[in-house]
XYZ file of C-alpha atoms in Angstrom:
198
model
C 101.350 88.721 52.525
C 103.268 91.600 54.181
C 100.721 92.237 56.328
C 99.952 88.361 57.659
C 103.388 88.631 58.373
C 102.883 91.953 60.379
C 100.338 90.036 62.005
C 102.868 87.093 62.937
C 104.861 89.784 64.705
C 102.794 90.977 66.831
C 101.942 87.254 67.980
C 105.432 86.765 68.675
C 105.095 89.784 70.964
C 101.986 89.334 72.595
C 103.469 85.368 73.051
C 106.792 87.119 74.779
C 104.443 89.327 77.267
C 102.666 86.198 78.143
C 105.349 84.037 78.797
C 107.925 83.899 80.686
C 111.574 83.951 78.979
C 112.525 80.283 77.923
C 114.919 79.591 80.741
C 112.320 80.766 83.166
C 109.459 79.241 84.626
C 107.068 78.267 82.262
C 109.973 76.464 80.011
C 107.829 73.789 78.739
C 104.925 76.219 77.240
C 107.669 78.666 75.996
C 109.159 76.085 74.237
C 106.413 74.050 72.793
C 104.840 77.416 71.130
C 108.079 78.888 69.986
C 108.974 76.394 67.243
C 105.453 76.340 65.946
C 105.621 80.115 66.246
C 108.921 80.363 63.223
C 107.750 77.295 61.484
C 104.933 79.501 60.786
C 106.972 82.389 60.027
C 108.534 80.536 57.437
C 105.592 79.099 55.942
C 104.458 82.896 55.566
C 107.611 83.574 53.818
C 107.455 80.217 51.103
C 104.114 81.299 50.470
C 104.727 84.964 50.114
C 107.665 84.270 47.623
C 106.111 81.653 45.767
C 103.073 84.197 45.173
C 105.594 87.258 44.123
C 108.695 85.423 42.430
C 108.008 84.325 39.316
C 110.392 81.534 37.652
C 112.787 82.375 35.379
C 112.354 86.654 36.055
C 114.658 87.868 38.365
C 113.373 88.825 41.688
C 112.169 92.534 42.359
C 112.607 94.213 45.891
C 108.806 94.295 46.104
C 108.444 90.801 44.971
C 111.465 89.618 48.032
C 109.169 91.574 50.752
C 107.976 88.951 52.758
C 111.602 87.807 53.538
C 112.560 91.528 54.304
C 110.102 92.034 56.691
C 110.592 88.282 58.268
C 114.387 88.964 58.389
C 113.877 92.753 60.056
C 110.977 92.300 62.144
C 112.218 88.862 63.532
C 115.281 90.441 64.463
C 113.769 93.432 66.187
C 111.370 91.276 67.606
C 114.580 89.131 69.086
C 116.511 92.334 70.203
C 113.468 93.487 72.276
C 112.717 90.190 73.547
C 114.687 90.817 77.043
C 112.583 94.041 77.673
C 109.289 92.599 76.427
C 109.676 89.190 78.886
C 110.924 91.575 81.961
C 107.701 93.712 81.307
C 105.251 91.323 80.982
C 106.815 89.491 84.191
C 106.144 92.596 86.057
C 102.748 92.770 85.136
C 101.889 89.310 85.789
C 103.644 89.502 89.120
C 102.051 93.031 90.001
C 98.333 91.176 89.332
C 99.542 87.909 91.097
C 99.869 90.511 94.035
C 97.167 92.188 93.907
C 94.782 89.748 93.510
C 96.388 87.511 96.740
C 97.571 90.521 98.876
C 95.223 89.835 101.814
C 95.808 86.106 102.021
C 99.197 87.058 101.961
C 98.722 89.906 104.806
C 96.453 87.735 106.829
C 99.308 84.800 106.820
C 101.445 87.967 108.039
C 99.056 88.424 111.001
C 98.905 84.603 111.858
C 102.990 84.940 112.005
C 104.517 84.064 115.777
C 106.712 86.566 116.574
C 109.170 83.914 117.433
C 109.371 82.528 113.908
C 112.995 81.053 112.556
C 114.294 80.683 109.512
C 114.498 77.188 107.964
C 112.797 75.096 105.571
C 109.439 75.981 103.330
C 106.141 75.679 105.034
C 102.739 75.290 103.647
C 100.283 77.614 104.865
C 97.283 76.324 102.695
C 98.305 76.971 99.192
C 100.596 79.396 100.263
C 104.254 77.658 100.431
C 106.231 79.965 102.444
C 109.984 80.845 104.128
C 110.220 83.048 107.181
C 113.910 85.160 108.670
C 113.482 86.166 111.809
C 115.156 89.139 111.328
C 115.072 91.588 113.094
C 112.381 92.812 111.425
C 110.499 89.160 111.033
C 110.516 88.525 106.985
C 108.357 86.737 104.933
C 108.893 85.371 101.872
C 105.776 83.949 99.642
C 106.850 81.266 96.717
C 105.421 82.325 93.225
C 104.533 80.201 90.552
C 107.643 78.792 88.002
C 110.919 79.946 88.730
C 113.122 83.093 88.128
C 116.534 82.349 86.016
C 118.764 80.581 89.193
C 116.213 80.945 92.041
C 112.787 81.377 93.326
C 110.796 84.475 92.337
C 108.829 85.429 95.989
C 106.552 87.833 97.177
C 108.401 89.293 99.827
C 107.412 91.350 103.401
C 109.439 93.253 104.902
C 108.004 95.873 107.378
C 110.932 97.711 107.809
C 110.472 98.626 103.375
C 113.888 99.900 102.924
C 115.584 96.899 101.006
C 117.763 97.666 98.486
C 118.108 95.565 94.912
C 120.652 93.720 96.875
C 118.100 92.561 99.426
C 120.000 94.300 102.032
C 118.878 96.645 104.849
C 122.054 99.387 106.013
C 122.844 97.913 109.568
C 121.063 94.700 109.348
C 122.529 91.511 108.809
C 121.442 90.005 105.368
C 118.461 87.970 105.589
C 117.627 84.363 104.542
C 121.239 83.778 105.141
C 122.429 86.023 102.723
C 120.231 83.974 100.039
C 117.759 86.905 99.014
C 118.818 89.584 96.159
C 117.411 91.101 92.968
C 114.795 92.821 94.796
C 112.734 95.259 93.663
C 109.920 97.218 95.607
C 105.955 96.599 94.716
C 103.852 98.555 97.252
C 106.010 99.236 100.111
C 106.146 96.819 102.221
C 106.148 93.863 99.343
C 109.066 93.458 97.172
C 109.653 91.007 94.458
C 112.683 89.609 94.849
C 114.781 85.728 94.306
C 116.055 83.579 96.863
C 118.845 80.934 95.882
C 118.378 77.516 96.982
C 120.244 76.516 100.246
C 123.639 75.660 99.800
C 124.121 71.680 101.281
């Protein structure tokens, strides 16, 4: 029983790589499987007790295993989640990237230089948000949503954004709406913008 509930662990991790954290964008997978994910956990744990504890003997520490290792592991599982979710969002953004980087660079090539910021446009499937810098940005939307903003692919020819989203010298672009960046392959960045404010 131990061991099925080693098992369940490392479900719960390989469930935390492949989603995104609860409050991010896939919210409704995340938190459809999570509740069948402990329900389970504690089905492992009846049955493991009820298998080991026999009535009326009081319980051994080898016989109270399966709640050890649910307690422990759960919790360890928990206190990694934050680092487990931000890796496996990397990843998934690093192959979202790869696997679109020249429809992305050829909608960088069909840019006018005399683009403006404003709303979203659709380039095909590609849903989009230019600054006209200088240098001429582009952001690309990404699927689901990042905590209080959305996650985009971002160009910036210029490649020397900081985590801020900030370039020394130039004014902030998207009106001061981009941070959390972080660099990709020079010149793509992953980064949030914040909503407009109306």
């Amino acid at each position: 029983m131990p061991l099925l509930l080693i098992l369940w662990l490392i479900l719960g991790a390989i469930l935390i790589l492949g989603f995104r954290p609860i409050l991010g964008g896939w919210a409704y997978p995340a938190l459809l499987a999570w509740p069948v994910y402990v329900l389970l956990g504690l089905g492992l744990v009846a049955a493991g007790l009820k298998a080991s504890v026999r009535p009326g003997v009081p319980p051994t520490f080898l016989a109270m295993r399966p709640l050890f290792v649910f307690a422990l592991g759960g919790g360890l599982l928990f206190a990694i989640h934050p680092w487990l979710a931000r890796y496996g969002d990397s990843r998934l953004f690093r192959a979202r990237l790869a696997h679109n980087r020249l429809a992305y660079e050829h909608l960088v090539a069909q840019l006018p230089t005399d683009s403006t910021s404003g709303l979203w446009r659709w380039h095909g499937s590609l849903r989009y948000l230019v600054d006209s810098g200088p240098p001429l940005r582009l952001a690309i939307l990404q699927e689901g949503r990042a905590y209080d903003g959305d996650e985009v692919a971002l160009f910036d020819p210029a490649g020397r954004l900081d985590t801020g989203g900030l370039t020394p010298g130039i004014p902030r672009p998207f009106g001061g709406r981009l941070e959390g960046c972080t660099p990709i392959q020079i010149p793509w960045y992953r980064c949030v913008v914040h909503p407009a404010v109306k």
